[in-house]
CSV table of N, CA and C in Angstrom, one decimal:
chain,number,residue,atom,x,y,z
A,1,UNK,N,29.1,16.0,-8.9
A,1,UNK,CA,28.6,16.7,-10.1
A,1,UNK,C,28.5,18.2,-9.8
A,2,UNK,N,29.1,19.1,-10.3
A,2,UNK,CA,28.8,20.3,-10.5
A,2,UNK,C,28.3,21.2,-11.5
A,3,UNK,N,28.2,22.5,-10.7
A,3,UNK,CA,27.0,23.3,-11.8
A,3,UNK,C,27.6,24.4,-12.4
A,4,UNK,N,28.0,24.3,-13.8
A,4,UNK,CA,27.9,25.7,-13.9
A,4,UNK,C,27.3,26.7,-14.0
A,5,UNK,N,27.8,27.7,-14.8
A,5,UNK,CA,26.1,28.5,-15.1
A,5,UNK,C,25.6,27.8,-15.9
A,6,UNK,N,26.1,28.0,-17.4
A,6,UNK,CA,25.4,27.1,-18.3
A,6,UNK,C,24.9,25.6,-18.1
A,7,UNK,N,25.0,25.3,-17.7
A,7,UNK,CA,24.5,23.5,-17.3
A,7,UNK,C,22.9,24.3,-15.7
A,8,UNK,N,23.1,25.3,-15.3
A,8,UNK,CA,21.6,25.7,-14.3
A,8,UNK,C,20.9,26.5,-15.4
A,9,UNK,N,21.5,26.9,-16.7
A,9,UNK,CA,20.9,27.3,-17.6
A,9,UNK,C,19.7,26.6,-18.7
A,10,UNK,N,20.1,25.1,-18.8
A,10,UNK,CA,19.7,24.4,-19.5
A,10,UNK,C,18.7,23.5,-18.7
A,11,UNK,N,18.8,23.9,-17.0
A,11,UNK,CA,17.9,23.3,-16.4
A,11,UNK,C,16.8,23.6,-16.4
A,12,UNK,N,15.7,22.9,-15.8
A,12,UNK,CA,14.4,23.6,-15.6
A,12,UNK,C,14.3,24.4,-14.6
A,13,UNK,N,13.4,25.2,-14.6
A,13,UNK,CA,13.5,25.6,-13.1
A,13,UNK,C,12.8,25.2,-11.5
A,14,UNK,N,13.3,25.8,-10.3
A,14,UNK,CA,13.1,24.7,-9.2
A,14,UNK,C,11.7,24.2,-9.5
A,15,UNK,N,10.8,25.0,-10.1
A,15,UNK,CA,9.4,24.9,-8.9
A,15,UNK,C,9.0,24.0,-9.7
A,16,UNK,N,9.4,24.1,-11.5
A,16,UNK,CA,9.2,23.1,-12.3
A,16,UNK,C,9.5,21.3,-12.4
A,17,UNK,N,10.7,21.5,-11.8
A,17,UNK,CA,11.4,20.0,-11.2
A,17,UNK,C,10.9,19.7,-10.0
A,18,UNK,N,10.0,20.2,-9.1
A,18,UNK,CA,9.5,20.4,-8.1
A,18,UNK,C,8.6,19.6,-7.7
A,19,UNK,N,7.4,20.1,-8.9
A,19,UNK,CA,6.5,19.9,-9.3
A,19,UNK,C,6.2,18.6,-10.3
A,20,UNK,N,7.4,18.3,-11.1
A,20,UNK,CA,7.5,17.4,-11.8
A,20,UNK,C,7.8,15.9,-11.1
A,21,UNK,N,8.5,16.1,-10.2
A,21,UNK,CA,8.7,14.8,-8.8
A,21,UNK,C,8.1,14.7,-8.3
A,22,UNK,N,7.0,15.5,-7.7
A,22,UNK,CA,6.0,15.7,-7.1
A,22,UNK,C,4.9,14.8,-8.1
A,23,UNK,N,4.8,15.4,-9.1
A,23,UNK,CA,3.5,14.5,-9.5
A,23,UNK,C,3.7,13.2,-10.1
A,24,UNK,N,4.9,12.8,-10.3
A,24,UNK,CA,5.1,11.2,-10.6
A,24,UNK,C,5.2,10.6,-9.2
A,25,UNK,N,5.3,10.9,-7.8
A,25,UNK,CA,5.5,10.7,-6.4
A,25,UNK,C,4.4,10.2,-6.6
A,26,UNK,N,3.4,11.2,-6.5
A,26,UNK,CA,2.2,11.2,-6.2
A,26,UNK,C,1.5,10.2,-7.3
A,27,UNK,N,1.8,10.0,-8.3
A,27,UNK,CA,0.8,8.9,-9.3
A,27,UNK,C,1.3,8.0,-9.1
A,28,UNK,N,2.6,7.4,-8.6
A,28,UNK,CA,2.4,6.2,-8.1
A,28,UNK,C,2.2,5.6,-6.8
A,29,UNK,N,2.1,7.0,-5.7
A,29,UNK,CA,1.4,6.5,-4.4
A,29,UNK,C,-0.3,6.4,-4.5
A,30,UNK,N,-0.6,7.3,-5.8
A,30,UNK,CA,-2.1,7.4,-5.6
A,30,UNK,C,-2.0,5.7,-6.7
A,31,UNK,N,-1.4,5.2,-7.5
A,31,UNK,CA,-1.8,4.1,-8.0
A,31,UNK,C,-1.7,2.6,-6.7
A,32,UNK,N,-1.6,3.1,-5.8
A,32,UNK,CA,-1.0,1.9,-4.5
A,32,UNK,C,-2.2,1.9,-4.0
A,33,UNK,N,-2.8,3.4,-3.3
A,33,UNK,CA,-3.8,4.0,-2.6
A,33,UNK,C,-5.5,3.6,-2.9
A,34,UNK,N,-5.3,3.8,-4.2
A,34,UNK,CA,-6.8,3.9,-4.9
A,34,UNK,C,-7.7,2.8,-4.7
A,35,UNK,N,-6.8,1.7,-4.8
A,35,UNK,CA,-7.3,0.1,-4.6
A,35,UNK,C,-8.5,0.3,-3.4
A,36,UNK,N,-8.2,1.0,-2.2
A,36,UNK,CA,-8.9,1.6,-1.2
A,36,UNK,C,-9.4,2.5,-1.1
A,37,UNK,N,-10.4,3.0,-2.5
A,37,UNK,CA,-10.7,4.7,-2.9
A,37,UNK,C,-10.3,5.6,-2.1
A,38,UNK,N,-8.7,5.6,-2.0
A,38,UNK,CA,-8.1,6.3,-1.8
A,38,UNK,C,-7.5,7.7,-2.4
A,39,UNK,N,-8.1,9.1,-2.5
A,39,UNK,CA,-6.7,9.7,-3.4
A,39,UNK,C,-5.5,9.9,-2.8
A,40,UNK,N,-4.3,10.7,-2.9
A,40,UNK,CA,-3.2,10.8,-2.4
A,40,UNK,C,-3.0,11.9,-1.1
A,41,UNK,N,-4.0,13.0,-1.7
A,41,UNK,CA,-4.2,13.7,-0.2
A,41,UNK,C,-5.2,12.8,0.6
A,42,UNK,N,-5.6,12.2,0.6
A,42,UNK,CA,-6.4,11.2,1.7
A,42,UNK,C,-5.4,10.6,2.3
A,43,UNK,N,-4.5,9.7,1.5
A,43,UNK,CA,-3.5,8.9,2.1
A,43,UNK,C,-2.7,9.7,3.1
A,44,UNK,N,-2.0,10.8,2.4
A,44,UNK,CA,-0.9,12.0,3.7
A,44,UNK,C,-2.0,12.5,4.7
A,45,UNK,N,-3.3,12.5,4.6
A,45,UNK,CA,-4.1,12.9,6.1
A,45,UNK,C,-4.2,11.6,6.9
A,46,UNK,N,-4.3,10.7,6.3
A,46,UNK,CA,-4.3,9.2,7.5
A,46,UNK,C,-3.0,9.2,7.7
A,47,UNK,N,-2.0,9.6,6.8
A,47,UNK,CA,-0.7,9.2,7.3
A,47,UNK,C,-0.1,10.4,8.2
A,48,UNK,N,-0.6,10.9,7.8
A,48,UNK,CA,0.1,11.9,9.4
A,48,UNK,C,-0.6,11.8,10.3
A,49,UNK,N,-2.3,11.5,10.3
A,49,UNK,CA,-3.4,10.8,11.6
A,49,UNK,C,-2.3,9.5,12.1
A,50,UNK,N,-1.5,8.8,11.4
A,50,UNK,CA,-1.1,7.7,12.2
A,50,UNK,C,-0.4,7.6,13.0
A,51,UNK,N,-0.1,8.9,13.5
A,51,UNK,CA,1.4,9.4,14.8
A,51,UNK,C,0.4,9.4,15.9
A,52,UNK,N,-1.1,9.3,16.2
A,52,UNK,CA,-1.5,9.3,16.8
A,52,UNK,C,-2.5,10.2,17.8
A,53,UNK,N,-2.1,11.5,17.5
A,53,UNK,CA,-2.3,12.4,18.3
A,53,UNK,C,-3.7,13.2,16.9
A,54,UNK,N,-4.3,13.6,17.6
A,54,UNK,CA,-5.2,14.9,16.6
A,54,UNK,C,-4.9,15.7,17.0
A,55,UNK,N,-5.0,15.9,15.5
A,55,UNK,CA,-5.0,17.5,15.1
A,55,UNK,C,-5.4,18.2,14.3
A,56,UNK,N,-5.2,19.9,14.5
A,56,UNK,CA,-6.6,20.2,13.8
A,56,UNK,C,-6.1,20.7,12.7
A,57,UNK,N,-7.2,21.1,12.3
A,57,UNK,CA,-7.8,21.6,10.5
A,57,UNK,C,-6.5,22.2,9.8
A,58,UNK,N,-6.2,23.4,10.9
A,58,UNK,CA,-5.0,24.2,10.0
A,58,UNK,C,-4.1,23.6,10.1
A,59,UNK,N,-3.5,22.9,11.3
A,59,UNK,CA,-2.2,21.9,11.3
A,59,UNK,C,-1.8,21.0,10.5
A,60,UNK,N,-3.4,20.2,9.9
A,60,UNK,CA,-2.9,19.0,9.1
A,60,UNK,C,-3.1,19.8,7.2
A,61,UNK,N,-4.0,20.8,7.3
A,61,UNK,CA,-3.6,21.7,6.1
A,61,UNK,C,-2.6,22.2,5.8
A,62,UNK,N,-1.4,22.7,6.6
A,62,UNK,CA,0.0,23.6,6.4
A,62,UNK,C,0.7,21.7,6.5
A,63,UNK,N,0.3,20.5,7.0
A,63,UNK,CA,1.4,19.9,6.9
A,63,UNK,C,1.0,18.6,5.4
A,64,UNK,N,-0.1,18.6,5.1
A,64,UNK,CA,-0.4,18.2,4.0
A,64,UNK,C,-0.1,19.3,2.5
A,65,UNK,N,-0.5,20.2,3.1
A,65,UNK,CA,-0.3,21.3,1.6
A,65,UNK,C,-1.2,21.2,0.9
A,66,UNK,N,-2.2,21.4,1.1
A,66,UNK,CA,-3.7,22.0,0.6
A,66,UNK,C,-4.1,22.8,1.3
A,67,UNK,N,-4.5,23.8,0.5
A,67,UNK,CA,-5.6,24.8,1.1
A,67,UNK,C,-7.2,24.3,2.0
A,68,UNK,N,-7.1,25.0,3.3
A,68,UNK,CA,-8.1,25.0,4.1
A,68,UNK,C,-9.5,24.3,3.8
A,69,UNK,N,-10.3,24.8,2.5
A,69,UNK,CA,-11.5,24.2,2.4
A,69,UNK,C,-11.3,22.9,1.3
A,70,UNK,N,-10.1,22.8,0.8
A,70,UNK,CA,-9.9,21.6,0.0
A,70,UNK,C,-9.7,20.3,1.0
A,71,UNK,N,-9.0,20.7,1.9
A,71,UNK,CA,-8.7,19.6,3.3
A,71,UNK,C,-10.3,19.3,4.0
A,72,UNK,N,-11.0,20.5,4.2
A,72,UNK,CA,-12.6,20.2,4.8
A,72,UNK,C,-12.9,19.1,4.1
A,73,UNK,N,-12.8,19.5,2.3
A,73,UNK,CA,-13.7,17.9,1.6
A,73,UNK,C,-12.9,17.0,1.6
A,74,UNK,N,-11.3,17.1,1.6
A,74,UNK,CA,-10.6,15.8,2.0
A,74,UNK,C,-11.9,14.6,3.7
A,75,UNK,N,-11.4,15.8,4.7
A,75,UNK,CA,-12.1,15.1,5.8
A,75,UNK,C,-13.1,14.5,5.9
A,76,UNK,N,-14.0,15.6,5.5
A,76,UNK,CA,-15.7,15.1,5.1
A,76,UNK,C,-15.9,14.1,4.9
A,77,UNK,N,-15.4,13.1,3.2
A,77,UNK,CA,-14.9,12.2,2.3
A,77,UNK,C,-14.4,11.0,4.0
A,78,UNK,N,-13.1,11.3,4.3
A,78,UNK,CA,-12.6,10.3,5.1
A,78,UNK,C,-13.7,10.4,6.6
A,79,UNK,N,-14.5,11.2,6.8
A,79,UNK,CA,-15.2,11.3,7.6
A,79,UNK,C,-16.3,9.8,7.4
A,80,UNK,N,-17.0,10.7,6.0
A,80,UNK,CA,-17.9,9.3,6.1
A,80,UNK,C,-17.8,8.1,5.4
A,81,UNK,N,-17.0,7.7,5.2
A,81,UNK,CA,-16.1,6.3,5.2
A,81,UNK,C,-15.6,5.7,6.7
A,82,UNK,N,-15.7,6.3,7.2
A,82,UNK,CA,-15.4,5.7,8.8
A,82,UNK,C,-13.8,6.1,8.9
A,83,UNK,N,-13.3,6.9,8.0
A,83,UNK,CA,-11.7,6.4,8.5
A,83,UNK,C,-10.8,7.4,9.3
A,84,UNK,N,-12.2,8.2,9.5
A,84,UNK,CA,-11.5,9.8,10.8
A,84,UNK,C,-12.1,9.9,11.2
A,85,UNK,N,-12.2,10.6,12.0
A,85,UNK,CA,-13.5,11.2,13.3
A,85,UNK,C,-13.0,12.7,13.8
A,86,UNK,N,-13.9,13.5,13.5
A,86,UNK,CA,-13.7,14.4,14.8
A,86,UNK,C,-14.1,14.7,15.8
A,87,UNK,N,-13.3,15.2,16.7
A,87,UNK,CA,-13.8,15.5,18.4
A,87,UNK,C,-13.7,17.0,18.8
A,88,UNK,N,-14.3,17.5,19.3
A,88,UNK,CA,-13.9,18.9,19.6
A,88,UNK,C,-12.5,18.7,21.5
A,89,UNK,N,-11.8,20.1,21.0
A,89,UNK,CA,-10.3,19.8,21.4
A,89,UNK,C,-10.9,20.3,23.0
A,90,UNK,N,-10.5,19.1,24.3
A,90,UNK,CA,-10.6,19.0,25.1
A,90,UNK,C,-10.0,20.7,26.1
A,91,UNK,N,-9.1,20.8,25.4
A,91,UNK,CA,-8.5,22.6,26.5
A,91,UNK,C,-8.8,23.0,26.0
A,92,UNK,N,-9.9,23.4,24.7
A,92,UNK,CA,-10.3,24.4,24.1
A,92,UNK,C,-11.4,24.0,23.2
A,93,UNK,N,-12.7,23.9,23.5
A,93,UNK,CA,-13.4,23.7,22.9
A,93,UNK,C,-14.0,24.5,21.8
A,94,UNK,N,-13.6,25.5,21.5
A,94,UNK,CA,-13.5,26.3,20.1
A,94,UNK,C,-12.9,25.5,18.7
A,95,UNK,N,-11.8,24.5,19.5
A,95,UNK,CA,-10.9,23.7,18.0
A,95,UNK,C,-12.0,22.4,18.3
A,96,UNK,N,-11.6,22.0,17.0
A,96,UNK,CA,-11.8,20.5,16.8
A,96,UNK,C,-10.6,19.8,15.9
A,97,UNK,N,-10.4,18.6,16.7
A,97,UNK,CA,-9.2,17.7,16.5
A,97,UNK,C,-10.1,16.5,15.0
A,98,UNK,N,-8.9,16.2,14.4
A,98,UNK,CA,-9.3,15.2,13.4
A,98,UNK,C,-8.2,14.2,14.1
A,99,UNK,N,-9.2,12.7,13.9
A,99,UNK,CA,-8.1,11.7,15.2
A,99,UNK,C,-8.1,10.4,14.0
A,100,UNK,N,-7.6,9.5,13.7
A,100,UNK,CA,-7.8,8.0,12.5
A,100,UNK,C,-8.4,7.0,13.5
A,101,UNK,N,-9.4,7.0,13.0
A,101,UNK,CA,-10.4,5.8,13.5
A,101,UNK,C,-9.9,4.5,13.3
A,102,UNK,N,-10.3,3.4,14.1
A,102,UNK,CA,-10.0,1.9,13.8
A,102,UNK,C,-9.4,1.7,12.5
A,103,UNK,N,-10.7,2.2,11.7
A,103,UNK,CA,-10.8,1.5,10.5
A,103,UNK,C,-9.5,2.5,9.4
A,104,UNK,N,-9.6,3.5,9.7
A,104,UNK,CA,-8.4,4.0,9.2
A,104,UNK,C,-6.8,3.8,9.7
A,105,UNK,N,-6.6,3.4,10.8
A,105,UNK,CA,-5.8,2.5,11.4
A,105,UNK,C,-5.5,1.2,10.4
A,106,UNK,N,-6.5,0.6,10.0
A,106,UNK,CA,-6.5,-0.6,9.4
A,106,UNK,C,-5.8,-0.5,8.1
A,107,UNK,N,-6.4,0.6,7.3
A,107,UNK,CA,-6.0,0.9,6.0
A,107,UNK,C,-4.8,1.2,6.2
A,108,UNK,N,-4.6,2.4,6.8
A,108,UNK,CA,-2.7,2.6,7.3
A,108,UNK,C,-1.6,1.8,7.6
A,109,UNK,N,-2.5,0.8,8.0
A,109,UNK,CA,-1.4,-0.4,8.5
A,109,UNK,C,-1.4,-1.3,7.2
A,110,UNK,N,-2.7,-1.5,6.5
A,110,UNK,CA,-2.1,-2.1,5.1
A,110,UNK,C,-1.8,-2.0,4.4
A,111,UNK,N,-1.7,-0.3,3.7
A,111,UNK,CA,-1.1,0.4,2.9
A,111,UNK,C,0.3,0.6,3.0
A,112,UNK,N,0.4,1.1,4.4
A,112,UNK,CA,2.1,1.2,4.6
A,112,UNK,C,3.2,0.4,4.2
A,113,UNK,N,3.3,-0.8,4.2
A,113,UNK,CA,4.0,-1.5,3.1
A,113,UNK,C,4.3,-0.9,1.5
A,114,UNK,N,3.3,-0.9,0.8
A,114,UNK,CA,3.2,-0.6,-0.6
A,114,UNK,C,3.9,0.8,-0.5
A,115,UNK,N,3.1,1.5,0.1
A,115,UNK,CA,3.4,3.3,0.0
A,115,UNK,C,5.0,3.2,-0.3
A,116,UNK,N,5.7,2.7,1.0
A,116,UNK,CA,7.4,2.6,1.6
A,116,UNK,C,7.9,1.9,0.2
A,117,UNK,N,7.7,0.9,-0.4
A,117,UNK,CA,8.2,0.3,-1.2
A,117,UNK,C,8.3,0.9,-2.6
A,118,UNK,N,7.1,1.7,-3.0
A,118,UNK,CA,7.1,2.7,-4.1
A,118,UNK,C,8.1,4.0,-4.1
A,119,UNK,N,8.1,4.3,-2.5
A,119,UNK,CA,9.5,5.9,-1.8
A,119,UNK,C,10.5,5.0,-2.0
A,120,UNK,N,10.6,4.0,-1.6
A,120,UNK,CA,11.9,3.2,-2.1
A,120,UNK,C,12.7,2.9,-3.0
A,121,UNK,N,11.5,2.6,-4.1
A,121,UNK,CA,11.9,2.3,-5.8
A,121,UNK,C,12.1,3.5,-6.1
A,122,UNK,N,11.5,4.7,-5.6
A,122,UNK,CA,11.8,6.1,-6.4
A,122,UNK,C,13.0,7.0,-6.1
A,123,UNK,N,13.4,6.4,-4.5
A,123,UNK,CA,14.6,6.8,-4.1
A,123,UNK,C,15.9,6.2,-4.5
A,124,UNK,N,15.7,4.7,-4.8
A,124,UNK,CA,16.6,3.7,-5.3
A,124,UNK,C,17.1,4.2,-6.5
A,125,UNK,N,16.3,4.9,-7.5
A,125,UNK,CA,16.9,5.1,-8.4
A,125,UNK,C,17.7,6.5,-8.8
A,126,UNK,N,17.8,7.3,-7.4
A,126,UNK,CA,18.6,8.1,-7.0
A,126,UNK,C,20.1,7.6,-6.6
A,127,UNK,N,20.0,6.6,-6.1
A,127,UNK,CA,21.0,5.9,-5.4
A,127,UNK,C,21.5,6.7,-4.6
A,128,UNK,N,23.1,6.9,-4.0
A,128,UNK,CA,23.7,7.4,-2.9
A,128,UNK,C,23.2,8.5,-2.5
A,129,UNK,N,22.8,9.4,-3.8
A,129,UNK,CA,22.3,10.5,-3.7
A,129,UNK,C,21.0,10.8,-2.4
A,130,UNK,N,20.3,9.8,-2.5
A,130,UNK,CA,19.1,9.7,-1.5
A,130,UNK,C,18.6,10.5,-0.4
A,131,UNK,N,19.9,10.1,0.5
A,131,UNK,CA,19.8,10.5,1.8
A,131,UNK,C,19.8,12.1,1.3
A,132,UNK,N,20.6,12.1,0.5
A,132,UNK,CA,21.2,13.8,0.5
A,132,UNK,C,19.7,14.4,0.0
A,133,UNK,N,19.2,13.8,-0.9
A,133,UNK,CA,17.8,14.6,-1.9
A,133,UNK,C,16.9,14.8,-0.1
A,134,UNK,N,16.8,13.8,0.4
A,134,UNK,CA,15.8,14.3,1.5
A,134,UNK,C,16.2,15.1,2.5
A,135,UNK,N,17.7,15.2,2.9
A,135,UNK,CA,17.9,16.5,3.7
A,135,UNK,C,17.5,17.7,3.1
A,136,UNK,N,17.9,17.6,1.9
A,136,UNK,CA,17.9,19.3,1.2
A,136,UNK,C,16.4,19.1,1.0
A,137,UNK,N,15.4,18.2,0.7
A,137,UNK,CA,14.0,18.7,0.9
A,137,UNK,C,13.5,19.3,1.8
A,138,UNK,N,14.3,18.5,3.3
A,138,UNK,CA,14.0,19.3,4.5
A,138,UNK,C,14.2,20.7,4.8
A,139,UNK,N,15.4,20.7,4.5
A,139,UNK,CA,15.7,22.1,4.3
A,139,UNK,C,14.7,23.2,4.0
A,140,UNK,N,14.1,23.2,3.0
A,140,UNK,CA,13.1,23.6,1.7
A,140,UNK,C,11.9,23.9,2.7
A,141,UNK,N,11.4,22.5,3.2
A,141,UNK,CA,10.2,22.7,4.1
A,141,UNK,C,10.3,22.7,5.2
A,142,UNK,N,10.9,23.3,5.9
A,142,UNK,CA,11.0,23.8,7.7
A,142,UNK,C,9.1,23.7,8.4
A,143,UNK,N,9.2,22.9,9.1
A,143,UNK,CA,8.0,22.6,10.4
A,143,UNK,C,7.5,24.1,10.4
A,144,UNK,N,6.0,24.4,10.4
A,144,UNK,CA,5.8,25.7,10.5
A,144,UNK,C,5.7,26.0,12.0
């Protein structure tokens, strides 16, 4: 499929198609999630807590994409629900690490199914295209 001008003319623009996959992504991971008063930024902070390692405040804010004190109430919230903990960071006790407790472990492990199967159905209906749409996302969002 190619573009000409007129046919990128009649499109929307990026941030708006962006945005628009973005939030149908998200209403149907937050409709999987919520069952476990979950919202959707709660889910991508347990889900990147599930690689195992903590990490801190600003790390998991530049890789969630929320601003700094919106992620505090994210934590707080999964704080006192049992399903994070923080520890202050062992070579530097100035940081404090956010680590997924048991019980958010638990949730992770039983959400993960659902989550995968909804990125599935929404990639499915891309078809071949798939692999390609998530390189070029990568692309977009480089590791800071």
């Amino acid at each position: 499929m190619t573009s000409t001008g007129q046919d990128s003319a009649r499109r929307a623009p990026l941030d708006r198609l962006l945005g628009r996959a973005e939030y149908q992504v998200a209403r149907r991971v937050e409709a999987v999630v919520a069952a476990d008063g979950l919202t959707v930024d709660q889910w991508r902070v347990l889900d990147l807590l599930s690689g195992g390692a903590g990490l801190t405040m600003t790390g998991i804010a530049a890789a969630v994409g929320v601003p700094g004190p919106t992620l505090t109430k994210l934590v707080d919230r999964l704080v006192d629900t049992a399903r994070v903990y923080r520890l202050a960071d062992t070579r530097d006790r100035r940081r404090v690490l956010v680590f997924l407790s048991d019980d958010g472990r638990a949730v992770h492990t039983r959400l993960s199914p659902a989550v995968r199967d909804v990125e599935t159905e929404l990639l499915g209906a891309i078809g071949a295209h798939a692999p390609t749409l998530l390189e070029l996302l990568d692309l977009l969002t480089p590791d800071d």
